[in-house]
Short mmCIF file of N, CA, C and O and ligand atoms in Angstrom, two decimals:
data_model
loop_
_atom_site.label_atom_id
_atom_site.label_comp_id
_atom_site.label_asym_id
_atom_site.label_seq_id
_atom_site.Cartn_x
_atom_site.Cartn_y
_atom_site.Cartn_z
N UNK A 1 28.50 216.44 109.07
CA UNK A 1 28.50 214.76 109.62
C UNK A 1 29.84 214.98 110.16
O UNK A 1 30.96 215.98 109.49
N UNK A 2 30.38 213.98 111.40
CA UNK A 2 31.83 214.01 112.19
C UNK A 2 32.18 213.09 111.32
O UNK A 2 31.90 212.00 111.13
N UNK A 3 33.76 213.50 111.27
CA UNK A 3 34.67 212.59 110.69
C UNK A 3 35.60 212.93 111.83
O UNK A 3 36.07 214.06 112.32
N UNK A 4 36.37 211.53 111.53
CA UNK A 4 37.72 211.49 112.64
C UNK A 4 38.79 211.76 111.68
O UNK A 4 39.00 210.88 110.83
N UNK A 5 39.80 212.27 112.19
CA UNK A 5 41.21 212.65 111.46
C UNK A 5 42.03 212.17 112.26
O UNK A 5 42.30 212.42 113.26
N UNK A 6 43.26 211.16 111.62
CA UNK A 6 44.30 210.74 112.32
C UNK A 6 45.67 211.02 111.91
O UNK A 6 45.44 210.95 110.64
N UNK A 7 46.60 211.87 112.26
CA UNK A 7 47.36 212.64 111.72
C UNK A 7 48.58 211.97 111.94
O UNK A 7 48.99 211.35 112.99
N UNK A 8 49.54 211.19 110.98
CA UNK A 8 50.81 210.32 111.36
C UNK A 8 51.89 211.64 111.92
O UNK A 8 51.48 212.77 111.60
N UNK A 9 52.79 211.19 112.60
CA UNK A 9 54.03 212.12 113.49
C UNK A 9 54.41 212.93 111.99
O UNK A 9 54.66 214.27 112.25
N UNK A 10 54.80 212.51 111.07
CA UNK A 10 55.42 213.36 110.23
C UNK A 10 54.72 214.26 109.42
O UNK A 10 55.39 215.14 109.12
N UNK A 11 53.73 214.67 109.68
CA UNK A 11 52.11 215.39 109.15
C UNK A 11 52.45 216.68 110.45
O UNK A 11 51.13 217.58 110.34
N UNK A 12 52.43 216.39 111.37
CA UNK A 12 52.04 216.96 112.66
C UNK A 12 52.51 218.23 112.54
O UNK A 12 51.83 219.14 113.31
N UNK A 13 53.26 218.47 112.56
CA UNK A 13 53.74 220.26 112.47
C UNK A 13 52.77 221.19 111.39
O UNK A 13 53.42 222.15 111.46
N UNK A 14 52.45 220.28 110.25
CA UNK A 14 51.73 221.19 109.50
C UNK A 14 50.06 221.85 109.82
O UNK A 14 49.79 221.13 110.15
N UNK A 15 50.28 222.93 109.02
CA UNK A 15 49.01 223.41 109.21
C UNK A 15 47.83 223.01 108.38
O UNK A 15 46.91 223.59 107.82
N UNK A 16 47.73 221.61 108.70
CA UNK A 16 46.94 221.03 107.90
C UNK A 16 45.19 221.70 108.08
O UNK A 16 44.46 221.84 106.97
N UNK A 17 44.69 221.80 109.29
CA UNK A 17 43.20 222.13 108.95
C UNK A 17 43.20 223.41 108.45
O UNK A 17 42.28 223.66 107.45
N UNK A 18 44.39 224.49 108.90
CA UNK A 18 44.09 225.80 107.97
C UNK A 18 44.20 225.52 106.11
O UNK A 18 43.71 226.00 105.56
N UNK A 19 45.08 224.85 105.79
CA UNK A 19 45.12 224.30 104.38
C UNK A 19 44.14 223.92 103.90
O UNK A 19 43.97 224.46 102.76
N UNK A 20 43.44 223.10 104.79
CA UNK A 20 42.33 222.55 103.88
C UNK A 20 40.72 223.60 104.02
O UNK A 20 40.10 223.54 103.21
N UNK A 21 40.69 224.30 104.90
CA UNK A 21 39.74 225.07 105.03
C UNK A 21 39.89 226.47 103.74
O UNK A 21 39.03 226.67 103.09
N UNK A 22 41.42 226.59 103.76
CA UNK A 22 41.26 227.85 102.30
C UNK A 22 41.36 227.30 101.24
O UNK A 22 40.88 227.73 100.14
N UNK A 23 41.64 226.08 100.91
CA UNK A 23 41.40 225.45 99.90
C UNK A 23 40.09 224.87 99.01
O UNK A 23 39.62 224.90 98.53
N UNK A 24 39.21 224.33 100.46
CA UNK A 24 37.72 224.24 100.24
C UNK A 24 36.97 225.45 100.55
O UNK A 24 35.52 225.17 100.04
N UNK A 25 37.06 226.34 101.09
CA UNK A 25 36.41 227.26 101.68
C UNK A 25 34.79 226.60 102.39
O UNK A 25 34.61 227.68 102.90
N UNK A 26 35.40 225.56 103.31
CA UNK A 26 34.35 224.78 104.16
C UNK A 26 34.88 225.27 105.36
O UNK A 26 35.78 225.10 105.49
N UNK A 27 33.70 225.63 106.28
CA UNK A 27 33.80 226.21 107.44
C UNK A 27 33.92 224.62 108.68
O UNK A 27 32.72 224.08 108.22
N UNK A 28 34.90 224.53 109.19
CA UNK A 28 35.21 223.61 109.66
C UNK A 28 34.95 223.34 111.18
O UNK A 28 35.36 224.27 111.81
N UNK A 29 34.07 222.74 111.76
CA UNK A 29 34.17 222.65 113.58
C UNK A 29 34.40 221.71 114.12
O UNK A 29 34.46 220.56 113.63
N UNK A 30 35.61 222.46 115.09
CA UNK A 30 36.31 221.08 115.84
C UNK A 30 35.53 220.97 116.85
O UNK A 30 35.31 221.53 117.86
N UNK A 31 35.28 219.26 117.09
CA UNK A 31 34.26 219.13 118.06
C UNK A 31 35.22 218.61 119.48
O UNK A 31 35.01 218.27 120.73
N UNK A 32 36.65 218.04 118.89
CA UNK A 32 37.53 217.13 119.80
C UNK A 32 38.72 217.31 119.56
O UNK A 32 39.06 217.03 118.04
N UNK A 33 40.03 217.32 120.06
CA UNK A 33 40.94 217.31 119.42
C UNK A 33 42.09 216.76 120.52
O UNK A 33 41.95 217.13 121.89
N UNK A 34 42.87 215.56 120.40
CA UNK A 34 43.76 215.09 121.40
C UNK A 34 45.25 214.96 120.67
O UNK A 34 45.12 214.69 119.49
N UNK A 35 45.85 216.09 120.78
CA UNK A 35 46.97 216.39 120.32
C UNK A 35 48.49 216.48 120.74
O UNK A 35 48.32 217.58 122.16
N UNK A 36 49.33 215.71 121.04
CA UNK A 36 50.42 216.10 121.81
C UNK A 36 51.72 215.66 120.70
O UNK A 36 51.67 215.48 119.40
N UNK A 37 53.03 215.38 121.06
CA UNK A 37 54.32 214.93 120.07
C UNK A 37 53.86 213.96 119.50
O UNK A 37 54.67 213.68 118.86
N UNK A 38 52.99 212.90 119.96
CA UNK A 38 53.11 211.37 119.43
C UNK A 38 51.56 211.16 118.42
O UNK A 38 51.66 210.16 117.75
N UNK A 39 50.77 211.63 118.96
CA UNK A 39 49.63 211.71 118.16
C UNK A 39 48.54 212.91 117.85
O UNK A 39 48.86 213.55 118.68
N UNK A 40 47.89 212.49 116.97
CA UNK A 40 47.14 213.72 116.66
C UNK A 40 45.95 213.03 116.00
O UNK A 40 45.80 212.34 115.39
N UNK A 41 44.56 213.39 117.21
CA UNK A 41 43.63 212.84 116.46
C UNK A 41 42.56 213.95 116.95
O UNK A 41 42.10 214.60 117.76
N UNK A 42 41.32 214.53 115.91
CA UNK A 42 40.49 215.19 115.92
C UNK A 42 39.21 214.84 115.15
O UNK A 42 39.21 214.60 114.04
N UNK A 43 38.16 215.23 116.03
CA UNK A 43 37.04 215.22 115.53
C UNK A 43 36.24 216.37 115.00
O UNK A 43 36.63 217.16 115.46
N UNK A 44 35.90 216.31 113.68
CA UNK A 44 35.51 217.79 113.06
C UNK A 44 34.38 217.69 112.28
O UNK A 44 33.68 216.73 112.23
N UNK A 45 33.04 218.27 112.67
CA UNK A 45 32.17 218.69 111.95
C UNK A 45 32.02 219.18 110.36
O UNK A 45 32.42 220.34 110.23
N UNK A 46 31.73 218.51 109.30
CA UNK A 46 31.61 218.97 108.13
C UNK A 46 29.92 219.06 107.52
O UNK A 46 29.37 218.19 107.96
N UNK A 47 30.00 220.35 107.01
CA UNK A 47 28.07 220.20 106.06
C UNK A 47 28.31 218.70 105.35
O UNK A 47 29.05 218.43 104.57
N UNK A 48 27.27 218.17 105.55
CA UNK A 48 26.80 216.63 104.87
C UNK A 48 27.52 216.67 103.46
O UNK A 48 28.20 216.11 102.99
N UNK A 49 26.88 217.90 102.57
CA UNK A 49 27.30 218.04 101.11
C UNK A 49 28.86 218.14 100.86
O UNK A 49 29.14 217.71 99.88
N UNK A 50 29.53 218.65 102.04
CA UNK A 50 31.03 218.76 101.50
C UNK A 50 32.08 217.73 102.14
O UNK A 50 33.11 217.84 102.16
N UNK A 51 31.43 216.94 102.87
CA UNK A 51 32.13 215.72 103.25
C UNK A 51 33.14 214.85 102.13
O UNK A 51 34.53 214.77 102.86
N UNK A 52 32.85 214.68 101.34
CA UNK A 52 33.52 214.10 100.47
C UNK A 52 34.74 214.84 99.96
O UNK A 52 36.27 214.36 99.96
N UNK A 53 35.02 216.36 99.57
CA UNK A 53 35.38 217.09 99.19
C UNK A 53 36.93 217.69 100.46
O UNK A 53 37.59 217.52 100.18
N UNK A 54 36.09 217.56 101.60
CA UNK A 54 36.74 217.44 102.95
C UNK A 54 37.68 216.30 103.24
O UNK A 54 38.92 216.83 103.35
N UNK A 55 37.22 215.49 103.06
CA UNK A 55 37.84 214.42 103.08
C UNK A 55 38.86 213.87 102.17
O UNK A 55 40.39 213.47 102.92
N UNK A 56 38.90 214.08 101.23
CA UNK A 56 39.92 213.84 99.84
C UNK A 56 41.03 215.17 100.19
O UNK A 56 42.26 214.74 100.05
N UNK A 57 40.80 215.94 100.78
CA UNK A 57 42.11 216.99 101.28
C UNK A 57 42.58 216.59 101.96
O UNK A 57 44.01 216.88 102.12
N UNK A 58 41.89 216.37 103.03
CA UNK A 58 42.84 215.81 104.01
C UNK A 58 43.66 214.37 103.91
O UNK A 58 44.93 214.03 104.10
N UNK A 59 43.33 213.75 102.92
CA UNK A 59 43.62 212.09 102.51
C UNK A 59 44.91 212.32 101.50
O UNK A 59 45.94 211.90 102.19
N UNK A 60 44.72 213.58 100.52
CA UNK A 60 45.88 213.81 99.93
C UNK A 60 47.09 214.41 101.11
O UNK A 60 48.41 215.07 100.38
N UNK A 61 46.59 214.94 101.89
CA UNK A 61 47.89 215.51 102.81
C UNK A 61 48.50 214.34 104.08
O UNK A 61 49.14 214.89 104.48
N UNK A 62 48.07 212.93 103.54
CA UNK A 62 48.72 212.28 104.51
C UNK A 62 47.78 211.51 106.08
O UNK A 62 48.38 211.02 106.74
N UNK A 63 46.58 212.56 105.75
CA UNK A 63 45.78 212.10 107.11
C UNK A 63 45.18 210.80 106.55
O UNK A 63 44.50 210.48 105.61
N UNK A 64 44.54 209.81 108.27
CA UNK A 64 43.75 209.04 107.88
C UNK A 64 42.60 209.80 108.01
O UNK A 64 42.25 210.45 109.03
N UNK A 65 41.37 209.47 107.53
CA UNK A 65 39.90 209.68 107.34
C UNK A 65 39.16 208.73 107.67
O UNK A 65 38.89 207.70 106.95
N UNK A 66 38.12 209.10 108.65
CA UNK A 66 37.01 207.81 109.14
C UNK A 66 35.87 208.58 109.34
O UNK A 66 35.69 209.75 109.85
N UNK A 67 34.85 208.55 108.79
CA UNK A 67 33.18 209.35 108.68
C UNK A 67 32.77 208.23 109.80
O UNK A 67 32.98 207.27 110.03
N UNK A 68 32.15 209.09 110.84
CA UNK A 68 31.33 208.75 111.84
C UNK A 68 30.37 208.45 111.92
O UNK A 68 29.35 209.11 112.23
N UNK A 69 29.42 207.51 110.94
CA UNK A 69 28.15 207.01 111.04
C UNK A 69 27.79 206.22 112.12
O UNK A 69 26.79 206.65 112.88
N UNK A 70 28.72 205.37 112.82
CA UNK A 70 27.91 205.09 114.04
C UNK A 70 29.30 205.13 115.11
O UNK A 70 30.16 204.09 115.20
N UNK A 71 29.88 205.90 115.79
CA UNK A 71 30.94 206.09 116.49
C UNK A 71 31.01 205.33 117.14
O UNK A 71 32.17 204.36 117.69
N UNK A 72 29.81 205.21 117.96
CA UNK A 72 30.07 203.90 119.46
C UNK A 72 29.01 203.27 118.94
O UNK A 72 27.65 203.33 118.40
N UNK A 73 29.03 201.78 119.97
CA UNK A 73 27.74 200.78 119.58
C UNK A 73 27.10 200.15 120.47
O UNK A 73 28.00 200.23 121.86
N UNK A 74 26.01 200.21 121.05
CA UNK A 74 25.65 199.80 122.32
C UNK A 74 25.02 198.44 122.57
O UNK A 74 24.38 198.08 121.61
N UNK A 75 25.68 197.51 123.27
CA UNK A 75 24.81 195.85 123.05
C UNK A 75 23.78 196.17 124.07
O UNK A 75 24.01 196.19 125.45
N UNK A 76 22.54 196.03 123.86
CA UNK A 76 21.10 196.15 124.34
C UNK A 76 21.68 194.93 125.45
O UNK A 76 20.70 194.97 126.53
N UNK A 77 21.82 193.83 124.99
CA UNK A 77 21.85 192.66 125.67
C UNK A 77 22.73 192.77 127.14
O UNK A 77 22.44 191.82 127.94
N UNK A 78 24.13 193.61 127.01
CA UNK A 78 24.90 193.50 128.06
C UNK A 78 23.97 194.81 129.29
O UNK A 78 24.45 195.23 130.23
N UNK A 79 23.86 195.85 128.42
CA UNK A 79 23.12 197.38 129.27
C UNK A 79 21.89 196.74 130.34
O UNK A 79 20.98 196.00 130.03
N UNK A 80 22.38 197.25 131.55
CA UNK A 80 21.51 196.93 132.58
C UNK A 80 20.60 198.34 133.19
O UNK A 80 20.46 198.30 134.34
N UNK A 81 20.56 199.29 132.22
CA UNK A 81 19.66 200.63 132.40
C UNK A 81 20.49 201.25 133.51
O UNK A 81 19.38 201.96 134.14
N UNK A 82 21.80 201.24 133.63
CA UNK A 82 22.11 202.00 135.38
C UNK A 82 22.24 203.69 135.07
O UNK A 82 22.15 204.22 135.98
N UNK A 83 22.12 203.76 133.65
CA UNK A 83 22.27 205.08 133.30
C UNK A 83 23.63 206.04 133.82
O UNK A 83 23.76 207.21 133.73
N UNK A 84 24.68 205.43 134.14
CA UNK A 84 25.97 205.74 134.08
C UNK A 84 26.29 206.78 132.48
O UNK A 84 27.19 207.57 133.14
N UNK A 85 25.95 205.95 131.77
CA UNK A 85 26.28 206.66 130.30
C UNK A 85 25.57 208.03 130.25
O UNK A 85 26.35 209.24 129.77
N UNK A 86 24.25 208.33 130.60
CA UNK A 86 23.44 209.26 130.53
C UNK A 86 24.02 210.78 131.37
O UNK A 86 24.33 211.47 130.68
N UNK A 87 24.85 210.12 132.74
CA UNK A 87 25.48 210.86 133.57
C UNK A 87 27.03 211.39 132.89
O UNK A 87 27.35 212.63 133.08
N UNK A 88 27.21 210.74 132.35
CA UNK A 88 28.77 211.12 131.95
C UNK A 88 29.46 211.87 130.26
O UNK A 88 30.17 212.35 130.39
N UNK A 89 28.32 211.61 129.45
CA UNK A 89 28.58 211.63 128.38
C UNK A 89 28.06 213.61 128.04
O UNK A 89 27.02 213.96 128.53
N UNK A 90 29.57 214.02 127.91
CA UNK A 90 29.29 215.28 127.66
C UNK A 90 28.25 215.99 126.83
O UNK A 90 28.49 217.37 126.82
N UNK A 91 28.18 215.25 125.83
CA UNK A 91 26.86 215.92 124.91
C UNK A 91 25.70 215.58 124.66
O UNK A 91 24.87 215.75 123.51
N UNK A 92 25.13 215.34 126.05
CA UNK A 92 23.96 214.21 125.99
C UNK A 92 23.34 213.43 124.78
O UNK A 92 22.24 213.56 124.08
N UNK A 93 24.31 212.49 124.46
CA UNK A 93 24.22 211.39 123.53
C UNK A 93 22.86 210.54 124.28
O UNK A 93 21.79 209.94 123.14
N UNK A 94 22.94 210.07 125.18
CA UNK A 94 22.06 209.22 126.06
C UNK A 94 21.08 209.80 126.61
O UNK A 94 21.12 211.01 127.41
N UNK A 95 19.47 209.50 126.66
CA UNK A 95 18.70 210.10 127.40
C UNK A 95 17.90 208.88 128.29
O UNK A 95 17.55 207.50 127.62
N UNK A 96 17.81 209.14 129.56
CA UNK A 96 17.02 207.37 130.28
C UNK A 96 15.62 208.20 130.22
O UNK A 96 14.80 209.54 130.87
N UNK A 97 14.80 207.46 129.45
CA UNK A 97 13.00 207.42 129.60
C UNK A 97 12.46 207.00 130.52
O UNK A 97 13.10 206.12 131.40
N UNK A 98 11.19 207.46 130.99
CA UNK A 98 10.83 207.12 132.08
C UNK A 98 10.30 205.27 132.26
O UNK A 98 10.27 205.01 133.50
N UNK A 99 10.44 204.70 131.57
CA UNK A 99 10.15 202.96 131.33
C UNK A 99 11.68 202.46 131.77
O UNK A 99 11.88 201.17 131.52
N UNK A 100 12.42 203.34 131.70
CA UNK A 100 13.70 202.98 131.79
C UNK A 100 14.84 203.00 130.83
O UNK A 100 16.05 202.18 130.95
N UNK A 101 14.00 203.19 129.90
CA UNK A 101 15.22 202.19 128.70
C UNK A 101 16.38 203.38 128.00
O UNK A 101 15.79 204.88 128.40
N UNK A 102 17.01 203.50 127.47
CA UNK A 102 18.13 204.30 127.10
C UNK A 102 17.79 204.72 125.60
O UNK A 102 17.73 203.71 124.85
N UNK A 103 17.87 205.91 125.17
CA UNK A 103 17.41 206.45 123.89
C UNK A 103 18.72 207.03 123.61
O UNK A 103 19.59 207.56 124.43
N UNK A 104 19.23 206.82 122.23
CA UNK A 104 20.48 206.95 121.88
C UNK A 104 21.01 208.25 120.54
O UNK A 104 19.71 208.01 119.73
N UNK A 105 21.20 209.13 120.69
CA UNK A 105 21.68 210.18 119.47
C UNK A 105 22.68 209.95 118.96
O UNK A 105 23.58 210.86 119.35
N UNK A 106 23.16 209.23 118.39
CA UNK A 106 24.82 209.16 118.33
C UNK A 106 25.04 210.21 117.14
O UNK A 106 26.04 210.78 116.76
N UNK A 107 24.46 210.95 116.24
CA UNK A 107 24.95 212.06 115.31
C UNK A 107 25.66 213.15 116.30
O UNK A 107 26.55 213.94 116.13
N UNK A 108 25.33 213.20 118.08
CA UNK A 108 25.78 214.36 118.23
C UNK A 108 27.34 213.42 119.28
O UNK A 108 28.20 214.53 119.84
N UNK A 109 27.46 212.55 119.19
CA UNK A 109 29.06 211.81 119.75
C UNK A 109 30.28 212.54 119.15
O UNK A 109 30.40 212.82 117.77
N UNK A 110 31.26 213.16 120.21
CA UNK A 110 32.40 213.64 119.57
C UNK A 110 33.42 212.37 119.88
O UNK A 110 34.66 212.58 119.83
N UNK A 111 32.97 211.14 120.10
CA UNK A 111 34.27 209.99 121.04
C UNK A 111 35.00 210.54 121.54
O UNK A 111 36.35 210.15 121.57
N UNK A 112 34.66 210.80 122.61
CA UNK A 112 35.49 211.08 123.84
C UNK A 112 35.70 209.89 124.26
O UNK A 112 36.86 209.81 125.22
N UNK A 113 34.88 208.95 124.23
CA UNK A 113 34.77 207.39 125.04
C UNK A 113 34.98 207.38 126.20
O UNK A 113 35.12 206.40 126.81
N UNK A 114 34.41 208.66 127.41
CA UNK A 114 34.03 208.34 128.76
C UNK A 114 32.54 207.47 128.75
O UNK A 114 33.20 206.75 129.80
N UNK A 115 32.07 207.57 127.76
CA UNK A 115 30.92 206.23 128.33
C UNK A 115 31.53 205.07 128.00
O UNK A 115 31.03 203.92 128.81
N UNK A 116 32.24 204.16 127.45
CA UNK A 116 32.96 203.14 127.10
C UNK A 116 33.70 202.70 128.80
O UNK A 116 33.30 201.91 129.04
N UNK A 117 34.65 203.83 129.49
CA UNK A 117 35.08 203.49 129.93
C UNK A 117 34.37 203.27 131.55
O UNK A 117 34.67 202.53 132.19
N UNK A 118 33.26 203.93 131.65
CA UNK A 118 32.33 203.99 132.70
C UNK A 118 31.11 203.15 132.78
O UNK A 118 30.70 202.83 133.74
N UNK A 119 31.10 202.60 131.59
CA UNK A 119 29.88 201.56 131.97
C UNK A 119 30.20 200.60 132.26
O UNK A 119 31.29 199.59 132.35
N UNK A 120 29.45 200.00 133.75
CA UNK A 120 29.92 198.88 134.47
C UNK A 120 29.78 197.58 133.80
O UNK A 120 30.25 196.36 134.25
N UNK A 121 29.18 197.73 132.91
CA UNK A 121 28.66 196.06 131.91
C UNK A 121 29.47 195.98 130.59
O UNK A 121 29.41 194.96 129.80
N UNK A 122 30.57 196.94 130.26
CA UNK A 122 31.16 196.73 129.17
C UNK A 122 30.06 196.62 127.85
O UNK A 122 30.54 195.93 127.00
N UNK A 123 29.17 197.46 127.97
CA UNK A 123 27.81 197.28 126.81
C UNK A 123 28.33 198.22 125.83
O UNK A 123 27.38 198.17 124.66
N UNK A 124 29.10 199.08 126.12
CA UNK A 124 29.56 200.35 124.98
C UNK A 124 30.85 200.49 124.30
O UNK A 124 31.61 200.08 125.25
N UNK A 125 30.66 199.98 122.83
CA UNK A 125 32.14 199.78 122.62
C UNK A 125 32.23 200.85 121.15
O UNK A 125 31.46 201.37 120.64
N UNK A 126 33.64 201.23 120.75
CA UNK A 126 33.79 201.77 119.68
C UNK A 126 33.11 200.91 118.65
O UNK A 126 33.46 200.01 118.40
N UNK A 127 32.76 201.69 117.13
CA UNK A 127 32.16 200.87 116.28
C UNK A 127 33.54 200.08 115.66
O UNK A 127 33.16 199.40 114.76
N UNK A 128 34.65 200.39 115.76
CA UNK A 128 36.25 199.87 115.29
C UNK A 128 36.62 198.64 115.78
O UNK A 128 37.04 197.55 115.52
N UNK A 129 35.62 198.45 117.04
CA UNK A 129 36.01 197.27 118.15
C UNK A 129 35.43 196.20 117.10
O UNK A 129 34.18 196.06 117.13
S1 SF4 B 201 26.16 202.77 131.40
FE1 SF4 B 201 26.33 201.00 130.02
S2 SF4 B 201 25.19 199.71 131.40
FE2 SF4 B 201 24.41 201.59 132.28
S3 SF4 B 201 23.07 202.62 130.67
FE3 SF4 B 201 24.72 202.86 129.83
S4 SF4 B 201 24.89 201.10 128.47
FE4 SF4 B 201 23.54 200.09 129.97
S1 SF4 B 202 31.59 208.73 123.38
FE1 SF4 B 202 31.55 210.47 124.46
S2 SF4 B 202 30.30 211.66 123.59
FE2 SF4 B 202 30.50 209.62 122.45
S3 SF4 B 202 28.52 208.77 123.43
FE3 SF4 B 202 30.14 208.25 124.83
S4 SF4 B 202 30.36 209.66 126.26
FE4 SF4 B 202 29.06 210.72 124.74
#
């Protein structure tokens, strides 16, 4: 399962990922990272059976943790099947079907939010909105 980690500035200099890997022994795959002097947001992929253990280890270190069951939401009433999201998604979440409908595999999403920016009808939002 993918989870989103948000690091507050006070722990930005700490090697949190390395510490959690050493503590849990879980191999963590980094899908996306946005880190600078003011913000740290990372999407990681963790084996389903170890998610709670890893999430708790990050929370103990002052990290905000959110599981990505449904990272983005599609409003089908607003979608005009233009296909823009299919083109821009870097991990092929969207598939354009022969009948012009859009199929979605949100388990692949890394929350880059490109589809949200590019959708001309505002049909895609993050699950938090
Ligand atoms: S970009 Fe928006 S309107 Fe176009 S197919 Fe995707 S969700 Fe629908
Ligand atoms: S947020 Fe990024 S990875 Fe997720 S569906 Fe949109 S374009 Fe694809």
